[in-house]
Coordinates of C-alpha atoms and ligand atoms in Angstrom, one line a residue:
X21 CA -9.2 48.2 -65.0
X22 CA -9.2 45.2 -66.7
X23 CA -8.6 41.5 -66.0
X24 CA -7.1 39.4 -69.4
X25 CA -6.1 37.1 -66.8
X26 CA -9.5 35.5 -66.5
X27 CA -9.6 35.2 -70.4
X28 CA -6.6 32.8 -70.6
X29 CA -6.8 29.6 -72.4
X30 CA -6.9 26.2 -70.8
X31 CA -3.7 25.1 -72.4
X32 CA -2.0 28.8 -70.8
X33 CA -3.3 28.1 -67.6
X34 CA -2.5 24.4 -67.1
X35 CA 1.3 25.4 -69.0
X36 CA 1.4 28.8 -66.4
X37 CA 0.6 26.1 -63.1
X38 CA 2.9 24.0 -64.2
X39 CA 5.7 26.4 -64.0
X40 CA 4.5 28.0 -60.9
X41 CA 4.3 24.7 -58.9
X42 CA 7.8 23.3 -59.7
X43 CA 9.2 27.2 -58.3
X44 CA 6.9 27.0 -55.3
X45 CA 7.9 23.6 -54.8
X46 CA 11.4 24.8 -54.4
X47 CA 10.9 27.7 -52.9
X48 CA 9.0 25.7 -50.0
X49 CA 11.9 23.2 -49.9
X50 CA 14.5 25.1 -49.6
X51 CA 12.9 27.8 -47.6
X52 CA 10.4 26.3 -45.2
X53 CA 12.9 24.1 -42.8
X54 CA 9.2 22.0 -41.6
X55 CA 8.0 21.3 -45.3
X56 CA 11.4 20.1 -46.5
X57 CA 11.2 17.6 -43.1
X58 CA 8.1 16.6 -44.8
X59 CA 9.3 15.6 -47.9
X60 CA 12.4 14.3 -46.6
X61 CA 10.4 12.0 -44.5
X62 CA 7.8 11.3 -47.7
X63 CA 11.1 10.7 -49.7
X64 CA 9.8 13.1 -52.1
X65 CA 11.9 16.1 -53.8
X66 CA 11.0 19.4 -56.0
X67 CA 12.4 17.6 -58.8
X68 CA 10.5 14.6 -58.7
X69 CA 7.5 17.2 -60.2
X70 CA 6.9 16.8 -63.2
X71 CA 3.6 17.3 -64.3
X72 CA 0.3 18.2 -62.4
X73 CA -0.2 14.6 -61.7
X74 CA 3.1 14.4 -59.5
X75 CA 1.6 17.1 -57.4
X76 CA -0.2 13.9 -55.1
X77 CA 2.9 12.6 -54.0
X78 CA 3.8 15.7 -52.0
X79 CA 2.9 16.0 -48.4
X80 CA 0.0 17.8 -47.4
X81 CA 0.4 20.8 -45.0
X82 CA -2.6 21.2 -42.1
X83 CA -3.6 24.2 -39.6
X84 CA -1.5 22.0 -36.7
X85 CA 1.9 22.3 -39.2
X86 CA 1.2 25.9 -39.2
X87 CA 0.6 25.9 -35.2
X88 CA 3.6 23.9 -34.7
X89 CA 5.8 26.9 -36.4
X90 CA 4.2 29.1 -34.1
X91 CA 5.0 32.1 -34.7
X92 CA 7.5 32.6 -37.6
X93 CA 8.3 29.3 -38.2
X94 CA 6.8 28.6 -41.4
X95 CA 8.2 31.8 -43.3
X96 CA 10.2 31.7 -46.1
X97 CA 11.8 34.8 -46.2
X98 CA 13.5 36.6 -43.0
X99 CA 10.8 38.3 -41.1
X100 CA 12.6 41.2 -41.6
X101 CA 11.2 41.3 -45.4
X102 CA 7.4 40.9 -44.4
X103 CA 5.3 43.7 -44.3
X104 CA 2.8 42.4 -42.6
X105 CA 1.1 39.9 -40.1
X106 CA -2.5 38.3 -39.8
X107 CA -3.7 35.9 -37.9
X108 CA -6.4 33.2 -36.8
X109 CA -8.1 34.0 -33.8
X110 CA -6.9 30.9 -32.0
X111 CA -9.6 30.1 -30.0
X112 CA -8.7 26.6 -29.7
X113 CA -5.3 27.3 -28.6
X114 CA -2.2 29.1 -30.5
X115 CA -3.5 31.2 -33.3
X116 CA -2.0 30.7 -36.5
X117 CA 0.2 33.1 -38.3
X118 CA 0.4 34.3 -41.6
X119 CA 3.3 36.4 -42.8
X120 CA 3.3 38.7 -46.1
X121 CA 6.1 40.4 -48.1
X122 CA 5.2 43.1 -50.3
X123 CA 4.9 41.7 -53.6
X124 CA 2.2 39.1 -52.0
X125 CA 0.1 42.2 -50.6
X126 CA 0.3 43.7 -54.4
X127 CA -1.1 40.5 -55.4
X128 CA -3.4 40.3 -52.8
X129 CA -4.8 43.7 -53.4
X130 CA -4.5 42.2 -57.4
X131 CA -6.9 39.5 -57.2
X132 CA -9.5 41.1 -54.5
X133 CA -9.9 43.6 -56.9
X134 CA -10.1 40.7 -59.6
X135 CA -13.0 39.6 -57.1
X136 CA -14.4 42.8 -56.6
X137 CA -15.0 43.4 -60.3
X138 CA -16.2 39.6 -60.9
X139 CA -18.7 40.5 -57.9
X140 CA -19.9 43.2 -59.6
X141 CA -17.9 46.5 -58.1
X142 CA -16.3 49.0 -60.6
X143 CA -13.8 51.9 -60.6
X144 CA -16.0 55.4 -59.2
X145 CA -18.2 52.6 -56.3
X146 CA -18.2 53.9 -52.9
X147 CA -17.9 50.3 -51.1
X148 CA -18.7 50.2 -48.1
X149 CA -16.5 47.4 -45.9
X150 CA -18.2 45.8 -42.8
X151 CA -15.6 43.3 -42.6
X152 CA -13.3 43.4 -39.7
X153 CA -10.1 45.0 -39.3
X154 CA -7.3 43.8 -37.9
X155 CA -5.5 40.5 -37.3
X156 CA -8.9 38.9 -39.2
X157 CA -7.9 39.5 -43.3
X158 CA -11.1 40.0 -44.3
X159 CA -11.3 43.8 -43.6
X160 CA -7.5 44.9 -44.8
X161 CA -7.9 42.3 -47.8
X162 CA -10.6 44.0 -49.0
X163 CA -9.9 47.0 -48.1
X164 CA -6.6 47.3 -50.6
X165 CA -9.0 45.2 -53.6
X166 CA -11.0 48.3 -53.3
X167 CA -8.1 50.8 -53.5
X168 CA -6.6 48.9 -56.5
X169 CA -10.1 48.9 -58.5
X170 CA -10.8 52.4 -58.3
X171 CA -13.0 52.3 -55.5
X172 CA -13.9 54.6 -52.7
X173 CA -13.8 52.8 -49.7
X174 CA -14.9 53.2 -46.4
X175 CA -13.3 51.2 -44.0
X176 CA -16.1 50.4 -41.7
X177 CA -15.4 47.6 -39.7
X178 CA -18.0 45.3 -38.0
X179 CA -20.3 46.4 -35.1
X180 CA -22.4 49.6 -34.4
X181 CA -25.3 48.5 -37.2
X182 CA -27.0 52.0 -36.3
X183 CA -24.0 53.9 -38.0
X184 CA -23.9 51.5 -40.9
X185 CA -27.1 51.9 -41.7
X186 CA -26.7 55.8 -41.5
X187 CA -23.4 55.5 -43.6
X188 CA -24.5 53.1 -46.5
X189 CA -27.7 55.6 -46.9
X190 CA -25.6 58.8 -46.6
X191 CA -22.3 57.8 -48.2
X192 CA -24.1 56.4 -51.3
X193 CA -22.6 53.1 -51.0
X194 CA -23.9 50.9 -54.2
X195 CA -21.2 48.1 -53.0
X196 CA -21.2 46.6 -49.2
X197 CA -19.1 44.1 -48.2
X198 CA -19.5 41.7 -45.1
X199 CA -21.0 38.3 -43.6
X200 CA -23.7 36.8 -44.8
X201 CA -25.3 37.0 -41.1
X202 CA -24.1 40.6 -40.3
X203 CA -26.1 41.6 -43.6
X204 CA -28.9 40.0 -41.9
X205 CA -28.8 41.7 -38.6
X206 CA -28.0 45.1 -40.9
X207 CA -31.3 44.3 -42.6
X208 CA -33.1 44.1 -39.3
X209 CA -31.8 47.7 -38.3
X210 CA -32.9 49.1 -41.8
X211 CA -36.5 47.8 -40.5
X212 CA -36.2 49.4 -37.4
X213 CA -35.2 52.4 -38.4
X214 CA -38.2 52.6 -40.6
X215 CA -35.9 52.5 -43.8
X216 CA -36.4 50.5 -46.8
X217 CA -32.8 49.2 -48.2
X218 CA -34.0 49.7 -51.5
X219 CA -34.8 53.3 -51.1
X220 CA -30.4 53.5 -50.7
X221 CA -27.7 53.7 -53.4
X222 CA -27.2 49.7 -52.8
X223 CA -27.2 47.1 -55.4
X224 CA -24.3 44.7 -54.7
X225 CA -23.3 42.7 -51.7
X226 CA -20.0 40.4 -51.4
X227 CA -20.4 37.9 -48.8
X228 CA -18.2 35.7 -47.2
X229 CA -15.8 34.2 -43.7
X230 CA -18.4 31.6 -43.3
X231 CA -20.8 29.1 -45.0
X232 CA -24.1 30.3 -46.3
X233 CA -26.8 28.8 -48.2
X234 CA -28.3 28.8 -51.0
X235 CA -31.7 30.0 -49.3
X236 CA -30.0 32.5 -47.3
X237 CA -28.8 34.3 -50.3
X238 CA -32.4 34.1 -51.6
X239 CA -33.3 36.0 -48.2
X240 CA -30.7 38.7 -48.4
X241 CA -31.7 39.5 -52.0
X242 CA -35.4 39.7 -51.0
X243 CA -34.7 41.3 -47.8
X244 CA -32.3 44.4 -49.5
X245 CA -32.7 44.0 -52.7
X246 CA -29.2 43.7 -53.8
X247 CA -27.6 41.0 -56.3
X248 CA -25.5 38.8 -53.0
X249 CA -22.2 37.7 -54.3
X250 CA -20.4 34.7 -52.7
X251 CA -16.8 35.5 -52.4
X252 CA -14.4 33.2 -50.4
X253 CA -10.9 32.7 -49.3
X254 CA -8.7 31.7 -45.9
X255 CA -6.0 33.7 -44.1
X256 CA -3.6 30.4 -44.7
X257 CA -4.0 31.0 -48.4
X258 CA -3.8 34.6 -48.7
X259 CA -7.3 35.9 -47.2
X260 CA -10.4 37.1 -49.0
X261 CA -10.7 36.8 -52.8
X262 CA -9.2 33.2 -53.5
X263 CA -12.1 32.5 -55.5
X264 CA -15.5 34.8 -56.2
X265 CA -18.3 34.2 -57.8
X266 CA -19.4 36.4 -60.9
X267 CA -22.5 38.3 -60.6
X268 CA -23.4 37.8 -63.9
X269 CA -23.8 33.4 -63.2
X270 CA -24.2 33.6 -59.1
X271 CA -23.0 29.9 -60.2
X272 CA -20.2 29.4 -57.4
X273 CA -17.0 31.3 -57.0
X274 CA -14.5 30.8 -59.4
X275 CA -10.8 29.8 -58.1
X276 CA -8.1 32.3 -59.7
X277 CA -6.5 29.0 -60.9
X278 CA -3.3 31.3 -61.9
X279 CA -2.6 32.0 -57.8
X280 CA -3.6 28.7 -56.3
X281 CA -4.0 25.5 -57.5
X282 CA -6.8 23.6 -56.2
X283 CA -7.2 19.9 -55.7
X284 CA -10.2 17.7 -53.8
X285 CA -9.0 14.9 -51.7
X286 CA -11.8 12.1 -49.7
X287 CA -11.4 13.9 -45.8
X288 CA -10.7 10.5 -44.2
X289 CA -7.9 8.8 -46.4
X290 CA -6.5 12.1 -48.2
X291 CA -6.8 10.5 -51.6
X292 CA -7.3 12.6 -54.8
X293 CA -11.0 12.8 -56.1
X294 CA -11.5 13.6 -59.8
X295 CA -13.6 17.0 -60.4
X296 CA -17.0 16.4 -59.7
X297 CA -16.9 14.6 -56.6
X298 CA -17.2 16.3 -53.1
X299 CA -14.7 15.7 -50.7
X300 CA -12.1 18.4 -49.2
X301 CA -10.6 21.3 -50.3
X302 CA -7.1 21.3 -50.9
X303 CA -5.0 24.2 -52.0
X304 CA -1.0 24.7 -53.0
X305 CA -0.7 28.4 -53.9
X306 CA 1.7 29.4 -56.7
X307 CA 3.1 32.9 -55.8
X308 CA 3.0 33.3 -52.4
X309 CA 6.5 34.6 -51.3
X310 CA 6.5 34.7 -47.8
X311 CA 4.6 31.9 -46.9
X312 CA 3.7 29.7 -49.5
X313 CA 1.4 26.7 -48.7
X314 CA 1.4 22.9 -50.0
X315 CA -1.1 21.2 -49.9
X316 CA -3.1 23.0 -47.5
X317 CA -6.0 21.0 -46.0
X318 CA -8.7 23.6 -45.9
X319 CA -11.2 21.5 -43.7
X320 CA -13.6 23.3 -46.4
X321 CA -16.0 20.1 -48.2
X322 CA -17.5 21.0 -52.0
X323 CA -16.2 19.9 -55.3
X324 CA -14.9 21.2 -58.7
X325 CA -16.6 22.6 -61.3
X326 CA -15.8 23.6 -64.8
X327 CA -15.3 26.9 -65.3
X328 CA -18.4 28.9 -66.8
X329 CA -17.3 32.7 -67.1
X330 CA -13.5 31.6 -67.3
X331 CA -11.9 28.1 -68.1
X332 CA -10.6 28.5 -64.1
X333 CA -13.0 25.5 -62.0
X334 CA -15.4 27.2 -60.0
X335 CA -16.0 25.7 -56.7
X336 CA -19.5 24.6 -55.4
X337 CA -21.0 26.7 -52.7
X338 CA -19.2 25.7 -49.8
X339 CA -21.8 24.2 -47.3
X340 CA -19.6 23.2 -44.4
X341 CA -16.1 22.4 -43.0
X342 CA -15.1 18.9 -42.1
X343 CA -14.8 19.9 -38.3
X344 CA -18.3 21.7 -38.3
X345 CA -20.3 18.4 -38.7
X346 CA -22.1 17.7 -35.8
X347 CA -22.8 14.4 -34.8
X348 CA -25.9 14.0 -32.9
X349 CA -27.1 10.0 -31.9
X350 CA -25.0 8.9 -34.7
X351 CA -26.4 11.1 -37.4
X352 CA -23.4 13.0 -39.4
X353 CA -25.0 17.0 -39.5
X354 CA -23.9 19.9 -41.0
X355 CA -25.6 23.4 -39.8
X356 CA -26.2 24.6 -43.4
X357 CA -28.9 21.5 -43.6
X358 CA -30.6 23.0 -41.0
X359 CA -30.0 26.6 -42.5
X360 CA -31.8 25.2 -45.1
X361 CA -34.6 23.7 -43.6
X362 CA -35.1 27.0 -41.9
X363 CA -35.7 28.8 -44.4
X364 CA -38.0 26.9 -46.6
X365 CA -40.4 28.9 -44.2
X366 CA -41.0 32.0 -45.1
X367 CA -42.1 32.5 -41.7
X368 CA -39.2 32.5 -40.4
X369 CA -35.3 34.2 -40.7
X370 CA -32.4 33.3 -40.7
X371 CA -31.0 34.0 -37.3
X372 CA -30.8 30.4 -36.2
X373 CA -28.4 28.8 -33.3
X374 CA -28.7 25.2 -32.6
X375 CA -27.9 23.9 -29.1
X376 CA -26.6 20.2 -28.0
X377 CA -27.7 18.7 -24.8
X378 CA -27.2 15.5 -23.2
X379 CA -29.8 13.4 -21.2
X380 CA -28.1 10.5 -19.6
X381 CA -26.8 8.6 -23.1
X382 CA -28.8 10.4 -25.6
X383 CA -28.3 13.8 -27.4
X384 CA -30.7 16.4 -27.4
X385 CA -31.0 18.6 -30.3
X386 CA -32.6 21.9 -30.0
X387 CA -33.1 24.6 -33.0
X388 CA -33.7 28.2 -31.5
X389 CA -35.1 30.4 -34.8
X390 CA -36.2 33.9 -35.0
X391 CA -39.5 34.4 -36.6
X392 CA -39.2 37.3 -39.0
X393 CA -42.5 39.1 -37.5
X394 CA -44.1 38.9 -33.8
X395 CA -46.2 35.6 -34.9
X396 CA -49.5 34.6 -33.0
X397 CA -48.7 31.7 -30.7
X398 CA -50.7 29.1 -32.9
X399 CA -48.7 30.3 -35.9
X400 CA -45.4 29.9 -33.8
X401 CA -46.4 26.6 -33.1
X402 CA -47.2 25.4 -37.0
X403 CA -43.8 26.5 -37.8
X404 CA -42.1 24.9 -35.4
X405 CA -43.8 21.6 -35.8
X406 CA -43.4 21.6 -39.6
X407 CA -39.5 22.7 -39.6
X408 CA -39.6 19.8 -36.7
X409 CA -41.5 17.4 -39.4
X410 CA -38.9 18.3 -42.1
X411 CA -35.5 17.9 -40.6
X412 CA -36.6 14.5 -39.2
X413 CA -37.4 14.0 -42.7
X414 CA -33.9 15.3 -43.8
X415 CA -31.7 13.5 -41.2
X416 CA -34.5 11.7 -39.2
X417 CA -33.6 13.2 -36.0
X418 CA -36.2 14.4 -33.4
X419 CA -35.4 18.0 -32.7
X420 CA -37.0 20.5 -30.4
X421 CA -37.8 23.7 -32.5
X422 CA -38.2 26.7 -30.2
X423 CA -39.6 29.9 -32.5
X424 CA -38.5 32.9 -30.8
X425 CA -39.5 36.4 -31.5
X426 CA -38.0 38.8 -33.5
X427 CA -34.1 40.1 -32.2
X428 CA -34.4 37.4 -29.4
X429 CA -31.3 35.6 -31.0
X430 CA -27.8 36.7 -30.5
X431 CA -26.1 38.8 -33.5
X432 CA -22.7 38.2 -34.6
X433 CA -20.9 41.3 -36.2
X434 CA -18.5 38.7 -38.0
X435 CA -18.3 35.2 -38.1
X436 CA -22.1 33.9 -36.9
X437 CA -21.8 31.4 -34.2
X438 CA -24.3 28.7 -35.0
X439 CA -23.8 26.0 -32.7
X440 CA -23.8 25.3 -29.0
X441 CA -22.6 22.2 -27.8
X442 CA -22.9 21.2 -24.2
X443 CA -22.8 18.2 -24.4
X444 CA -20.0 16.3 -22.0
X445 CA -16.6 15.7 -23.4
X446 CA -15.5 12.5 -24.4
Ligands
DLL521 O1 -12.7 34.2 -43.6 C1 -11.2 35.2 -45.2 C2 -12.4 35.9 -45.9 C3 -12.8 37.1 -45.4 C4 -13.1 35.3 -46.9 C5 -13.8 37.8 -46.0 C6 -14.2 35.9 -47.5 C7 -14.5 37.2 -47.0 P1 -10.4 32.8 -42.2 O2 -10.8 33.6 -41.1 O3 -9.0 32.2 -42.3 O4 -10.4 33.7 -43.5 O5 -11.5 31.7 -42.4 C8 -11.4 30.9 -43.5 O6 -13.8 30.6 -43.6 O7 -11.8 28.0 -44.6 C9 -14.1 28.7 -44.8 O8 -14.4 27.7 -43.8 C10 -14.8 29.9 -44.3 N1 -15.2 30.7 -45.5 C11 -14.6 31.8 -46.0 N2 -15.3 32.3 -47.1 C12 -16.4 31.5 -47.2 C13 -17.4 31.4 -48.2 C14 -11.5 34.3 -44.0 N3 -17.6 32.3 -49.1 C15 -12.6 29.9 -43.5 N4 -18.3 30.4 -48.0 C16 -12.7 29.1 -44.7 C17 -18.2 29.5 -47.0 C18 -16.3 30.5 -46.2 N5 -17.2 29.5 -46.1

């Protein structure tokens, strides 16, 4: 299988999102009765696009205009023609729905494939898919990438590390597929099963759902000896394989500019930033049928890069969302800085959770971090006073550092929860 797509010129591309805005555009306006408010409102219509530039003068769409159209509201076919549903987990209220029709699961399975080969995976890999399925994209998404490249897949799901240890060893499986954290807590289990990772058929991991650093890819390499892959994407967009990374550059994921075109806007004021600068991720998508998105605030911050394997912009690693930064006595903090900080140590792993308190008017930070190995207690302490010394260094905060031993730390199957905040409510 092979991807020409990725080859096109500049001059195709720009030319190819041109013509795929102004139909999306329309299709949104005449189909999606709460984006047409928009622009009515905005005093803006499909045919005021013109070129890419015009683009800014269209509303943007968030996760609460998605929420508002709770359930079906924001299709733009009949429900009748979807074939399928996904959805957020709503933990903060209504979850939000995505609808597909067929054609945008053939492209789906299209550019996850796309992803999958960019990551590494070819036609004949048993991949072995720890993502979850079911309302969550990330396990179906993949799941039909594989099919379309060739692949055999087994369809794994999160949870039971035990058995996905036994499978990846006895299966064969040279491609694996889950969170950055789960791969963690699956390299723990090859350790206690007395089984080194490299001794298996596995080379490649592609890891996404949540942020992940730099020095946490470092540690999964060393840790399993694979070649880990960042590969992103969001359920409002389409779901897994938005953008990927190629494993020949590890150099950020690259955004299949030909599906979705991507923009960075300054979080507070929503104005465009040229490529370059950080700010927020903001995507339109340009074949979506069932429910295509304008403008869609991804919350995600990182900036644009030019392209290196293809002229599509890659994306810098994404290091945190606009509604994960903490603010602790003032200080704007993102848990990836403290991910980072972490694991300057080779003492210690990443399985990290960082807990707010509140004494009276101040904030208490706390940093709970596993130590890789059972660590004498003067060693425990040297650790936690140094990663102490360097994120007041960092962000000159005070924090407590409490160096647990090894599995003391909760492990998430999916999604890692990093931060508990008890602090009072405004
Ligand atoms: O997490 C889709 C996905 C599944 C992507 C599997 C990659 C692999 P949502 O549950 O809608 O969809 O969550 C989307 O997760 O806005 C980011 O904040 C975060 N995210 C996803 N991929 C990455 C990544 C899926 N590679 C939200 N790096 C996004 C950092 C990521 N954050």
């Amino acid at each position: 299988m092979t991807f020409p797509e990725v080859k096109m010129s500049l001059d195709e591309l720009r030319a190819l999102q041109i013509r795929r805005l102004r139909d999306t555009l329309r299709q949104a306006y005449e189909g999606q009765a709460p984006y047409r408010a928009k622009c009515q409102a905005a005093d803006v219509h499909p045919d005021d696009f013109r070129e890419l530039k015009d683009l800014a003068r269209f509303p943007f769409t968030s996760k609460a205009d998605l929420r508002d159209a709770y359930p079906f509201g924001m299709l733009a076919i009949p429900r009748e023609q979807c074939v399928r549903l996904h959805a957020s987990s709503g933990t903060t209220g209504r979850p939000t729905v995505v609808g597909y029709s067929a054609r945008d699961i053939n492209t789906w399975s299209d550019l996850m494939a796309r992803s999958l080969h960019a990551g590494g995976a070819r036609p004949g890999d048993i991949i072995h898919n720890a993502f979850g399925y079911g309302l969550f994209t990330g396990g179906l998404g993949a799941h039909y990438g594989a099919e379309r490249l060739g692949c055999t897949v087994v369809p794994m799901s999160g949870g039971f590390s035990e058995r996905q240890v036994q499978l990846i060893r006895e299966f064969g499986a040279r491609v694996v597929l889950m969170t950055p954290s789960y791969m963690l807590a699956i390299a723990d289990e090859f350790e206690r099963q007395g089984i080194d990772p490299r001794s298996t058929a596995m080379r490649v991991g592609l890891f996404g759902a949540e942020p992940w650093t730099e020095g946490m890819r470092a540690e999964i390499e060393r840790r399993l000896g694979v070649d880990a892959v960042d590969l992103y994407g969001l359920s409002e967009v389409m779901g897994p394989g938005v953008a990927c990374e190629f494993i020949e550059t590890k150099d950020g994921p690259t955004i299949w500019e030909d599906h979705f075109y991507p923009e960075i806007v300054d979080p507070a004021s929503g104005t465009s930033v040229p490529d370059g600068e950080p700010g927020e991720l903001v995507f339109t998508t340009l074949t979506k049928e069932a429910m295509p998105v304008i403008r869609y605030r991804t919350r995600d911050l990182t900036r644009l890069m030019p392209g290196s394997a293809s002229v599509m912009r890659r994306m810098a690693k994404i290091t945190g969302r606009s509604d994960d930064m903490l603010i602790v006595r003032g200080v704007n903090l993102f848990p990836s800085q403290v991910e980072e900080q972490i694991l300057r140590d080779p003492a210690l792993s990443g399985h990290y959770v960082i807990e707010l308190t509140r004494t009276g008017a101040l904030d208490d930070l706390l940093v709970r971090v596993e130590a890789r190995a059972v660590l004498a207690s003067d060693a425990a302490g040297r650790s936690a006073a140094e990663l102490g010394q360097r994120l007041k260094g960092m962000c000159g905060l005070s924090a407590t550092i409490d160096v647990a031993g090894p599995g003391m730390i909760e492990r998430s199957m999916g999604k890692a929860r990093r931060v508990i905040d008890r602090r009072p409510k405004a």
